[in-house]
Coordinates of C-alpha atoms in Angstrom, one line a residue:
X101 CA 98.8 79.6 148.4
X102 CA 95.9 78.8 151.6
X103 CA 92.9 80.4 151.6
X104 CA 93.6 82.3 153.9
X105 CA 97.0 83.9 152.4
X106 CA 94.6 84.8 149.2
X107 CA 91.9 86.4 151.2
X108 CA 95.0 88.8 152.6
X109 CA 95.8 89.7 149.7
X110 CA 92.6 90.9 148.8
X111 CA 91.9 92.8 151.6
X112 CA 91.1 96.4 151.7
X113 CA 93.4 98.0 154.4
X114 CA 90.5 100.0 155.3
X115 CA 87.0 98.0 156.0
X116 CA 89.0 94.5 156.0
X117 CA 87.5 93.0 154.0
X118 CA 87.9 91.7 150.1
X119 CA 88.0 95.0 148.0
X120 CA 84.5 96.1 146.6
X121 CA 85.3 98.3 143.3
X122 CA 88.9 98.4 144.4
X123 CA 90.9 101.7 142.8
X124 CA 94.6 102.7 142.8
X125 CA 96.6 105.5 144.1
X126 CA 99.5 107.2 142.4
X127 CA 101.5 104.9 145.3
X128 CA 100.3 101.2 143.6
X129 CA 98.4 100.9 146.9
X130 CA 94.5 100.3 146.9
X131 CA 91.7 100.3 148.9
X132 CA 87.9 100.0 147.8
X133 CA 86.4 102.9 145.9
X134 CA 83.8 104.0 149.3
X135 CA 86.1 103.3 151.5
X136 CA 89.1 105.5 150.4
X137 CA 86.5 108.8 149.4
X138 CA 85.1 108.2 153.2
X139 CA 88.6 108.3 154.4
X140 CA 89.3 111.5 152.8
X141 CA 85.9 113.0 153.2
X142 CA 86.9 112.7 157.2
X143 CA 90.8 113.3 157.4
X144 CA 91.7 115.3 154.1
X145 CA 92.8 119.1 154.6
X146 CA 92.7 121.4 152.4
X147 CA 94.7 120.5 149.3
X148 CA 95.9 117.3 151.3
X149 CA 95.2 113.8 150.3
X150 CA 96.9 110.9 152.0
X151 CA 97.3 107.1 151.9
X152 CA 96.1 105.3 154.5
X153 CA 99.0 102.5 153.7
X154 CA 102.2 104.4 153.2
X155 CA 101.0 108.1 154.2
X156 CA 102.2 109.6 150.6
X157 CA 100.5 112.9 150.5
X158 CA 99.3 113.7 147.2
X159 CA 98.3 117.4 146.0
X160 CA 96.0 118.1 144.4
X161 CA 93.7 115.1 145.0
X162 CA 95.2 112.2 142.4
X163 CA 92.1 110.5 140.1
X164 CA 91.1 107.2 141.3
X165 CA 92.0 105.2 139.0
X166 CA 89.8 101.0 138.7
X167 CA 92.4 98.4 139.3
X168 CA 91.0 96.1 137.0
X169 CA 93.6 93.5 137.6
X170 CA 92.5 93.1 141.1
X171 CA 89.1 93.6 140.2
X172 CA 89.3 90.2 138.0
X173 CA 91.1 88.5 140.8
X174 CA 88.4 89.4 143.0
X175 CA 86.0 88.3 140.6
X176 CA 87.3 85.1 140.4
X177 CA 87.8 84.8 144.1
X178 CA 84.3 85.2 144.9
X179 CA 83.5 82.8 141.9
X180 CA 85.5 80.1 143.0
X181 CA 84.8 77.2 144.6
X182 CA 86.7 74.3 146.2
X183 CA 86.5 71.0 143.6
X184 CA 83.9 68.7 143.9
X185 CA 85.0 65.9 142.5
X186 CA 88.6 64.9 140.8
X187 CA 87.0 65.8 137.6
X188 CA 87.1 69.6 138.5
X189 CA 90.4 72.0 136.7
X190 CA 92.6 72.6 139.4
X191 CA 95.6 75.0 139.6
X192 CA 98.7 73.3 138.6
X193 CA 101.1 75.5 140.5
X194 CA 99.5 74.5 143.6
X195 CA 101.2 71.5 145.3
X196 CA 99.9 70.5 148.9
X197 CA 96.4 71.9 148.7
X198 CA 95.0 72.6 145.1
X199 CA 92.8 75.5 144.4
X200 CA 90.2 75.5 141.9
X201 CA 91.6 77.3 138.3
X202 CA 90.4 80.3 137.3
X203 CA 91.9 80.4 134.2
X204 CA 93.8 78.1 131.4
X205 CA 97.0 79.5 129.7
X206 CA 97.0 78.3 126.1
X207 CA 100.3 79.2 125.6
X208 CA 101.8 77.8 128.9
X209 CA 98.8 74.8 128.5
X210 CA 98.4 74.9 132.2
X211 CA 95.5 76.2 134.8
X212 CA 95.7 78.7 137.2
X213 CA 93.9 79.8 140.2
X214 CA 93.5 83.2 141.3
X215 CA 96.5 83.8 143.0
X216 CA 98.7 82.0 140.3
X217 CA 97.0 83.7 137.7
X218 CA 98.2 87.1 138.9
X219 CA 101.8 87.5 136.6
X220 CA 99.2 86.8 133.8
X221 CA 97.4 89.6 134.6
X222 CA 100.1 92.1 135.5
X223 CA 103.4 91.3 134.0
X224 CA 103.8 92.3 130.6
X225 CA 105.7 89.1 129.4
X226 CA 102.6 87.2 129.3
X227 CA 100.5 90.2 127.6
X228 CA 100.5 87.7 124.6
X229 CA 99.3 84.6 126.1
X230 CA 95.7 83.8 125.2
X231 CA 93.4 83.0 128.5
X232 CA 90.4 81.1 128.5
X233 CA 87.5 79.5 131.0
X234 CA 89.2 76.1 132.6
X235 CA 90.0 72.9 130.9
X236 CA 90.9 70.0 131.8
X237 CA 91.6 68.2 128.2
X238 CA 93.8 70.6 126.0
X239 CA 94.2 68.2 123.1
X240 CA 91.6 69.7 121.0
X241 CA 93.5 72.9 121.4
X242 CA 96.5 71.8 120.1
X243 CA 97.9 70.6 116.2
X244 CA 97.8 66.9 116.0
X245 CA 101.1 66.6 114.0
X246 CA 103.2 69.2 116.2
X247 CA 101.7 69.3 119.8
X248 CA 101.8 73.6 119.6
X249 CA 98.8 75.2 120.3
X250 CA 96.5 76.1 117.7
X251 CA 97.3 79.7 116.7
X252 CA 96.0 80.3 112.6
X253 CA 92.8 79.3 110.9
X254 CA 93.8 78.5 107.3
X255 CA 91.3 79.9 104.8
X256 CA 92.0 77.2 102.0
X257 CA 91.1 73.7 104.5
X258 CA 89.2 75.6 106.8
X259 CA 91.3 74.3 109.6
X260 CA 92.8 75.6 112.8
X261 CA 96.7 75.0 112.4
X262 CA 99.7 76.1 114.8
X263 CA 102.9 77.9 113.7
X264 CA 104.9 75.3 112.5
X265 CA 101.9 74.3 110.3
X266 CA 102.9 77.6 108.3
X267 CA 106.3 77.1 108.1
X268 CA 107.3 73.4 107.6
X269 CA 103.8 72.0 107.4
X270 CA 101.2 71.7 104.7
X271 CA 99.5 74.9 105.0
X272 CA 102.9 77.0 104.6
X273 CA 101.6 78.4 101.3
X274 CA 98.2 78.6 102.2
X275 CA 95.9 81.9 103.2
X276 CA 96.4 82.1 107.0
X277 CA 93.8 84.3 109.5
X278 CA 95.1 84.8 112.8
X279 CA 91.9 83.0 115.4
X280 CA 90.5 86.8 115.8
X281 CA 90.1 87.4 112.0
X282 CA 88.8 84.2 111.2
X283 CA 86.3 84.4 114.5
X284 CA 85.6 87.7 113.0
X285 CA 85.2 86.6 109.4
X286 CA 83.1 83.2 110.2
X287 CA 81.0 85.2 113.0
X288 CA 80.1 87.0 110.0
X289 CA 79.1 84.3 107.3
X290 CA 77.3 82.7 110.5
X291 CA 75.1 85.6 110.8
X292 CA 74.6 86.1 107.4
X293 CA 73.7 82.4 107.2
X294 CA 72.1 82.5 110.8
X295 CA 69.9 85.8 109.2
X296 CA 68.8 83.6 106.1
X297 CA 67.7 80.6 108.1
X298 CA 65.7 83.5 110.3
X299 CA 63.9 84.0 107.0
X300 CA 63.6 80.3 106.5
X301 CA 62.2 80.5 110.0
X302 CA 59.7 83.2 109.3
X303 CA 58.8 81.7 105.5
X304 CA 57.8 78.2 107.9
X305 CA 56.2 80.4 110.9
X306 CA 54.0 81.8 108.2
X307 CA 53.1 78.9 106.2
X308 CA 52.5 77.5 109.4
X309 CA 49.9 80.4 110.2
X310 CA 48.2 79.5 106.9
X311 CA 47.9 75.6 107.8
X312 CA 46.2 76.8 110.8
X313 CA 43.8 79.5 109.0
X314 CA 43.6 76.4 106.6
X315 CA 42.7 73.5 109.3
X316 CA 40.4 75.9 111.1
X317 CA 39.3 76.6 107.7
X318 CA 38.6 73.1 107.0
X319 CA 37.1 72.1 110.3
X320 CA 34.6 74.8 109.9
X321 CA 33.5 73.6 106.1
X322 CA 33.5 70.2 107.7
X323 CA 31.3 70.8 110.4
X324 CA 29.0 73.2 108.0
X325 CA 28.9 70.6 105.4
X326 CA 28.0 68.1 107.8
X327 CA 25.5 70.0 109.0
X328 CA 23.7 70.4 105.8
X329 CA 24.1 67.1 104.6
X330 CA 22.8 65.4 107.7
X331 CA 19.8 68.0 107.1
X332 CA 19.6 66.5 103.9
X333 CA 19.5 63.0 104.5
X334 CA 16.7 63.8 107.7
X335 CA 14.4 65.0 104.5
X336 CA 15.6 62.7 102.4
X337 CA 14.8 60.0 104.9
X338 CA 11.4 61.7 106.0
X339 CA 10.5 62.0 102.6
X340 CA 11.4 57.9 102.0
X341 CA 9.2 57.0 105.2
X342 CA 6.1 59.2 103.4
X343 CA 6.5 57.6 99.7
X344 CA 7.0 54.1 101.6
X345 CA 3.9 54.7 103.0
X346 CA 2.7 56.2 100.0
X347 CA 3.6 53.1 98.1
X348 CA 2.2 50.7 100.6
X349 CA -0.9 52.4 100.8
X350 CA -1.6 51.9 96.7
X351 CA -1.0 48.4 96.9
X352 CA -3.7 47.8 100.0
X353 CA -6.3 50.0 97.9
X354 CA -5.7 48.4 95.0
X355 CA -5.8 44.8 97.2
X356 CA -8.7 45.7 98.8
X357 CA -10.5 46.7 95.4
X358 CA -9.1 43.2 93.9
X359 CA -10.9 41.4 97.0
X360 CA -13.8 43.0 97.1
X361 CA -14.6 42.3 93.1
X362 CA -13.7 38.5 94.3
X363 CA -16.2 38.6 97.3
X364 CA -18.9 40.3 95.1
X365 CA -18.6 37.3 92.3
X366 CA -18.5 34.8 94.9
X367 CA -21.8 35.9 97.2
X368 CA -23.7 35.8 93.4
X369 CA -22.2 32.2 92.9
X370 CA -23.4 31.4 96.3
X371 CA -26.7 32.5 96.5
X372 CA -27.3 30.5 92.7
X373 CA -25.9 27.4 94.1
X374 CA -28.5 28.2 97.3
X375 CA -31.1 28.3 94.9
X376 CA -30.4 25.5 92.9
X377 CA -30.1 23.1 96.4
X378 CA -33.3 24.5 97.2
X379 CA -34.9 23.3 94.1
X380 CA -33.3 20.1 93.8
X381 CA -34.0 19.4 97.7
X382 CA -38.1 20.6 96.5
X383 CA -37.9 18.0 93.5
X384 CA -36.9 15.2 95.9
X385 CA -39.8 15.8 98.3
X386 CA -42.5 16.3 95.6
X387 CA -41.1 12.8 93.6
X388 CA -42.3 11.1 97.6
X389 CA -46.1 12.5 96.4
X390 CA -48.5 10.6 94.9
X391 CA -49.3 11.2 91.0
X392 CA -51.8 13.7 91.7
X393 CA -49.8 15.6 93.8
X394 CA -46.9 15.6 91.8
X395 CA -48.4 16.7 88.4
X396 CA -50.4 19.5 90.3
X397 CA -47.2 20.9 91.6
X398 CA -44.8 20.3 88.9
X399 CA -45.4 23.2 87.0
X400 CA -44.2 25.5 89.9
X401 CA -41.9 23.7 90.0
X402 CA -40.5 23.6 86.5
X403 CA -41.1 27.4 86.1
X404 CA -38.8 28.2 89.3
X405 CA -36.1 25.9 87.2
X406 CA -36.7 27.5 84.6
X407 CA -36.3 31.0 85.8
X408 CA -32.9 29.6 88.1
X409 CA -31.4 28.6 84.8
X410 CA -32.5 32.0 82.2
X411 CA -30.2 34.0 85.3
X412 CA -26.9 35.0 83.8
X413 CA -23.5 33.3 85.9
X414 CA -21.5 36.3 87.1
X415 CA -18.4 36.6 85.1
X416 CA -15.1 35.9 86.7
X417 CA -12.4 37.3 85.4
X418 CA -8.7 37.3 86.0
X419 CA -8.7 39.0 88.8
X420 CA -4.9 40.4 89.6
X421 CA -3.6 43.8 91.1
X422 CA -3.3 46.2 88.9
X423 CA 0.5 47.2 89.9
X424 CA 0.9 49.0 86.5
X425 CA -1.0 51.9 87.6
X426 CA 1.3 51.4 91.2
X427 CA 4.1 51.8 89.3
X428 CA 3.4 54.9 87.4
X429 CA 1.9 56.8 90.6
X430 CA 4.9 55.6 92.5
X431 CA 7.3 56.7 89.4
X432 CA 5.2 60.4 89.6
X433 CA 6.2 60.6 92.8
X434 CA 9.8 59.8 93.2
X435 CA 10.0 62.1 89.9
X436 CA 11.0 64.3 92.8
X437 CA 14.7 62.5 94.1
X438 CA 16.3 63.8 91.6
X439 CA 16.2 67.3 93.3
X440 CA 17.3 65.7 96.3
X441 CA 20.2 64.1 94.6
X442 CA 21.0 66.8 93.3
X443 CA 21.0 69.3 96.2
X444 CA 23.7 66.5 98.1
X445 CA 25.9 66.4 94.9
X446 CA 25.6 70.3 95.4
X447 CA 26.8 70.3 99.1
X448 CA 29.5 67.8 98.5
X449 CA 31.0 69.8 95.4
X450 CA 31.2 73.0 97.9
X451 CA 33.6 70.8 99.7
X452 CA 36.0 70.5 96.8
X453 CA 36.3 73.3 94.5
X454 CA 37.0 73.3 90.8
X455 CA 40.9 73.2 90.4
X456 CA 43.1 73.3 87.0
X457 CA 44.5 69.8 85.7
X458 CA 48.1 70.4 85.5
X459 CA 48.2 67.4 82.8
X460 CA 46.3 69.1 80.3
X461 CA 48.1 72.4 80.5
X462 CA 49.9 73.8 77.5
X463 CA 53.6 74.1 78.3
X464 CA 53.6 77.9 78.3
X465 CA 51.0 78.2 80.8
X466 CA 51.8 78.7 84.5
X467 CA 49.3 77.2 87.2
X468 CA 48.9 79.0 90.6
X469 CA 49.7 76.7 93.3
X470 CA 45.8 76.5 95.0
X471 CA 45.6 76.0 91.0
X472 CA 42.8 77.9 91.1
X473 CA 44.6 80.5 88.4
X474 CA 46.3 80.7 84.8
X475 CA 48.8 82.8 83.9
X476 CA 50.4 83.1 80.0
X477 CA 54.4 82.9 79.9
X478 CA 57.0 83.4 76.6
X479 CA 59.2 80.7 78.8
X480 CA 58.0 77.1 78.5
X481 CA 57.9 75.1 81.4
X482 CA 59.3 71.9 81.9
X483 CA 56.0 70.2 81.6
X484 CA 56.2 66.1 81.3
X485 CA 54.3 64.8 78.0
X486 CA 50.9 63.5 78.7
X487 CA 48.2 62.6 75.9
X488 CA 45.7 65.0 77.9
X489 CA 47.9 68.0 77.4
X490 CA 47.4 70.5 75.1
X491 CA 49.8 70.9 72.8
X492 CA 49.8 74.2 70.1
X493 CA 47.5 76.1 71.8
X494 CA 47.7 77.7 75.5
X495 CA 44.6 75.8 76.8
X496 CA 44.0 74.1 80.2
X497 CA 40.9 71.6 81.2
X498 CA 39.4 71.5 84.8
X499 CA 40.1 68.5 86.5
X500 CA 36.6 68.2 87.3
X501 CA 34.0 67.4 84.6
X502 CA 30.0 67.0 84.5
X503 CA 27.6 64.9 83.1
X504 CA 24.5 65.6 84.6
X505 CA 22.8 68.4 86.7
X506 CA 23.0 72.2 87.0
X507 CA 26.1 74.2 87.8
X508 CA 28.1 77.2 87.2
X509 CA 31.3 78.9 88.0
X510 CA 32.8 82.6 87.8
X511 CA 36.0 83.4 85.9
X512 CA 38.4 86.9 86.3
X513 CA 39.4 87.8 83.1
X514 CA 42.3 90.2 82.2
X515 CA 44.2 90.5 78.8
X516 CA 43.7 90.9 75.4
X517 CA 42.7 88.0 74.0
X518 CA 41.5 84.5 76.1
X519 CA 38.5 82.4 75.6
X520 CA 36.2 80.9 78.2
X521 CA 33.9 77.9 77.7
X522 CA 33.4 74.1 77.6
X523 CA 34.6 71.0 76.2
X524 CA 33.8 67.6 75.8
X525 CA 36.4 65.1 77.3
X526 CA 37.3 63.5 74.1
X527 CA 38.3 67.4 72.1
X528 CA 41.7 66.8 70.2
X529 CA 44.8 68.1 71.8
X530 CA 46.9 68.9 68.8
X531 CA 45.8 71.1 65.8
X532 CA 43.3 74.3 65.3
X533 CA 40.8 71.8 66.1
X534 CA 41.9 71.5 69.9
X535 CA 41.0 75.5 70.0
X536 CA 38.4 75.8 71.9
X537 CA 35.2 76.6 69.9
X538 CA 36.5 75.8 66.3
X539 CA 35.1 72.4 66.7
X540 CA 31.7 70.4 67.6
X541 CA 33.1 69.2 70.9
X542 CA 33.2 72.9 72.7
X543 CA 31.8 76.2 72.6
X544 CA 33.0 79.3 74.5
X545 CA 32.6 83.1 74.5
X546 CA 36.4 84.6 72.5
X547 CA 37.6 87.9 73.7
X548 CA 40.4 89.6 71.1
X549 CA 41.6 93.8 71.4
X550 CA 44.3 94.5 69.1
X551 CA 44.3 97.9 70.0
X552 CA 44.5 97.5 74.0
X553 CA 41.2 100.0 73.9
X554 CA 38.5 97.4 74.6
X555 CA 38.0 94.7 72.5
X556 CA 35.2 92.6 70.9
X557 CA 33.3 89.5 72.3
X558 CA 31.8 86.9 70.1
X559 CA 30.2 83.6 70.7
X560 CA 32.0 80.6 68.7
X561 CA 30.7 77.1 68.5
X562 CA 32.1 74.8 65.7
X563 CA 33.8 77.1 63.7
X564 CA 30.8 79.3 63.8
X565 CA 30.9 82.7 65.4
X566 CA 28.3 85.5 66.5
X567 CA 29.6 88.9 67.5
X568 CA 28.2 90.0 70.8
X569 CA 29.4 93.6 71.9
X570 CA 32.4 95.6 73.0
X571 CA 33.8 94.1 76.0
X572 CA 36.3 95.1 78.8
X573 CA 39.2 93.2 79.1
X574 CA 39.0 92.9 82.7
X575 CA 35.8 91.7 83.7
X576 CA 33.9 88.9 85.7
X577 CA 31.9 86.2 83.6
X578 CA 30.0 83.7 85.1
X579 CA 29.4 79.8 83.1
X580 CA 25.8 78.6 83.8
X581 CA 25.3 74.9 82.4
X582 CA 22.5 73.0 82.5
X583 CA 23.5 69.2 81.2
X584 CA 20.0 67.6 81.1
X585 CA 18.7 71.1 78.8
X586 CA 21.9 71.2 77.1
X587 CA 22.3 75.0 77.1
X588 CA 25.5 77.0 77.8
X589 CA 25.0 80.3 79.1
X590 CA 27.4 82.9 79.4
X591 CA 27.0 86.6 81.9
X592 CA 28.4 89.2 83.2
X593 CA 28.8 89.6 86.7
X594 CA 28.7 92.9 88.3
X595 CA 26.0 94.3 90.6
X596 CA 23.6 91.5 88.9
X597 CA 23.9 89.4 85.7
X598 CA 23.7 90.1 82.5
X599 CA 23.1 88.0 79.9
X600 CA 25.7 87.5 77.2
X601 CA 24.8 84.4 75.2
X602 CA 23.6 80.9 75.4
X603 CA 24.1 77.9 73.7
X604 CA 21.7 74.7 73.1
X605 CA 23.2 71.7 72.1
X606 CA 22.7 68.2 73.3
X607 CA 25.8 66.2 75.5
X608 CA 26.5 62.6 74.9
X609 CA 30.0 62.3 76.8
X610 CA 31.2 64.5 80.4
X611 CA 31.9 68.1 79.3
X612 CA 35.2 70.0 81.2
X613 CA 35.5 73.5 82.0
X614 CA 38.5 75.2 79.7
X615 CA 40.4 78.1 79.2
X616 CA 42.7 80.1 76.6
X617 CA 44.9 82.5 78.5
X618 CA 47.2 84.3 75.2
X619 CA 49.0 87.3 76.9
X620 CA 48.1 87.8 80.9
X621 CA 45.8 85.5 83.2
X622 CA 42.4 83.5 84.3
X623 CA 41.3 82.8 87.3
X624 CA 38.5 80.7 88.6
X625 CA 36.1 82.1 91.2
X626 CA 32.4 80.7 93.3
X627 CA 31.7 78.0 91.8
X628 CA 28.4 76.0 92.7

């Protein structure tokens, strides 16, 4: 049908033009929803309603019922437009001039326009057929091995299959959904699956959030760090400059005292030698005299000589700088870059912060993941065998050891029986000997309450233990060591510090933070 045979059809008999939320009257005829009230509201008498079409009167005034058939058609009327290229679905029961197609018939596997589309949407016979937006290529829509549409979704291969499929075919004794249960059934899974990836989503989103806290994190430290660092290094340089000048001043004193000692011997040389030339150049004149002469001023003479020669040569010695007593002054005052080497390898240890070593932990130990905490576990975990790791004991080492300087670090405690302390890198790993404290490599303060009322603290240090007090089991103690002293000092932490115990000993080998956790968990704090 033309265009303009279509637009006829859809026009309302009233405003002429295509219906606008077109109704029906009892008569099949309709008209747009405005303009048949309007009508009415002007001609209707009382208890009188009439068609404008066929003039039925209807009383008492009929309900105006939406044609929803012709309000699709209308729908897709005003959505259509004429192809714009060869590639565009047109209607296939159009001959000399194609309209676009509105719909495709899988069942008839054709396309429709509008007007062709219209049995579809009244007659009854083709209630059945399935509709859908317009294709070109139905091939995808149809089984390969019987060219009939796809009607069934077979639960067993998870296929779409057509009616013969079920009867003759492969999937006859399979578990058959018709397309609306199994859209029903997979819409389901995907939303269950679609709701779990959300939470995927949302597990990333927030991990994300913490990389961010954690780069911002980082890219403050950095820039703090760098800060004091380069403060540092200003001092450290300032303080070079002054004990370089420092330096080079003690070697020109101590040049300038070396020369003068050589000038002062060599003006007492000189003025001898003057003396000496003197006489000798007065002998020579008076040997020129005559006899007389001579022997009357000869004993002048020979007394001046004499005198000359009784004067004592200044002693030369070997005259060298004294760069022994250089070096110790100089040594005195660079006594003081160990404090500056110290404070650096204090600012560059608050940029990486004492961490567990996963090798060394016993297999029913779990680490946190900033492994920054211990927790005990009955379940042993699949650990791989390492020499480091501890093996009958629940004991892990820090990764980080020390074998110089001043530090300390805070521990959480909570349970019923852990120990705290230090050990020397090269503490057994196997045996009562690898507990820490019941050998000569470690010491460390052992908490124990068998009646989970407050237990006991004592000091232990080679098999050699000193009750302290009664002790919470959840509490805060801070480890103070002091590698060049060799002392060990254990406190409490709450408002201030209280001392607990210290022990003196002296370190030949890099000493590790450790930890027992028996029954609940550890968990490393500041550390400086």
């Amino acid at each position: 049908m033309e265009l303009g045979a279509l637009e006829a059809e859809l026009t309302c008999a009233v405003c002429l033009d295509v219906y606008q939320d077109p109704v029906a009257l009892p008569c099949q005829h309709s008209f747009c929803l405005k303009c048949i009230e309007g009508v009415w509201a002007q001609t209707a008498g009382p208890g009188e309603f009439e068609c404008p079409h066929c003039h039925r009167k209807f009383n008492p005034r009929p309900n105006l019922e939406r044609n929803f058939t012709l309000c699709n058609i209308v729908e897709n009327y005003n959505h259509s437009q004429p192809p714009a290229d060869p590639a565009c679905v047109v209607c296939e029961i159009c001959i000399e001039n194609p309209s676009p197609a509105v719909k495709t018939c899988l069942s008839c596997l054709a396309s429709f326009c509008s007007l062709h589309l219209k049995p579809h949407l009244w007659n009854k016979a083709f209630s059945a057929h399935t509709l859908i937006e317009p294709m070109m290529d139905l091939t995808d829509r149809q089984c390969r091995d019987h060219k009939k549409v796809l009607e069934f979704y077979c639960k067993d291969d998870a296929e779409c299959v057509c009616g013969s499929c079920t009867i003759i075919g492969k999937h006859k004794s399979h578990t058959l959904l018709s397309l609306d249960q199994a859209y029903t059934a997979i819409k389901e899974e995907w939303e269950r699956e679609t709701e779990k990836l959300r939470g995927v989503q949302q597990n990333c989103s927030s991990k994300q959030r913490d990389l961010g806290r954690s780069e911002a994190e980082i890219k403050t430290q950095i820039k703090e760090q760098k800060e004091k660092l380069s403060k540092s290094f200003s001092e450290w340089r300032r303080q070079l400059e002054e004990d370089e000048e420092y330096a080079l001043t003690l070697i020109d004193e101590e040049g300038l005292r070396a020369l003068a000692q050589i000038r002062s011997c060599s003006e007492a040389l000189n003025k001898k030698v003057e003396q000496i030339t003197l006489i000798d150049g007065e002998t020579q004149s008076l040997l020129q005299r005559d006899p007389l002469s001579f022997i009357q001023n000869s004993k002048q003479l020979l007394s001046r000589v004499t005198e000359t020669q009784r004067v004592t040569d200044p002693d030369v010695p070997a005259l060298t700088l004294n760069l022994f007593n250089i070096s110790q002054l100089i040594q005195e005052r660079l006594n003081g870059w160990e404090k500056y080497h110290s404070d650096i390898l204090g600012i560059i240890r608050q940029m990486s912060p004492m961490s567990l070593d996963p090798k060394t932990a016993n297999w029913n130990l779990v680490l946190s993941d900033d492994l920054r905490s211990v927790t005990w576990t009955k379940q042993k975990q699949p650990y791989p065998p390492h020499p480091e790791r501890f093996k009958d004991h629940p004991q892990v080492l820090c990764s980080q050891s020390f074998s110089s300087g001043s530090h300390f670090w805070d521990v959480e405690t909570d349970g019923n029986y852990w120990r705290i302390g230090i050990v020397c890198g090269s503490v057994e790993r196997v045996g009562d000997n690898s507990i820490i404290g019941l050998s000569s490599k470690s010491c460390c303060l052992y908490f124990y309450d068998c009646n989970f009322f407050g237990g006991s603290l004592t000091a232990c240090h080679n098999c050699l233990f000193t009750f302290l007090q009664q002790y919470p089991s959840k509490s805060r103690i801070r480890v103070q060591l002091d590698y060049e002293a060799g002392t060990v000092s254990f406190h409490q932490v709450t408002d201030s510090l209280r001392h607990l115990h210290t022990f003196q000993t002296t370190f030949t080998e890099p000493v590790f933070p450790a930890f027992y956790c028996w029954d609940k968990s550890l968990k490393l704090l500041n550390e400086s």
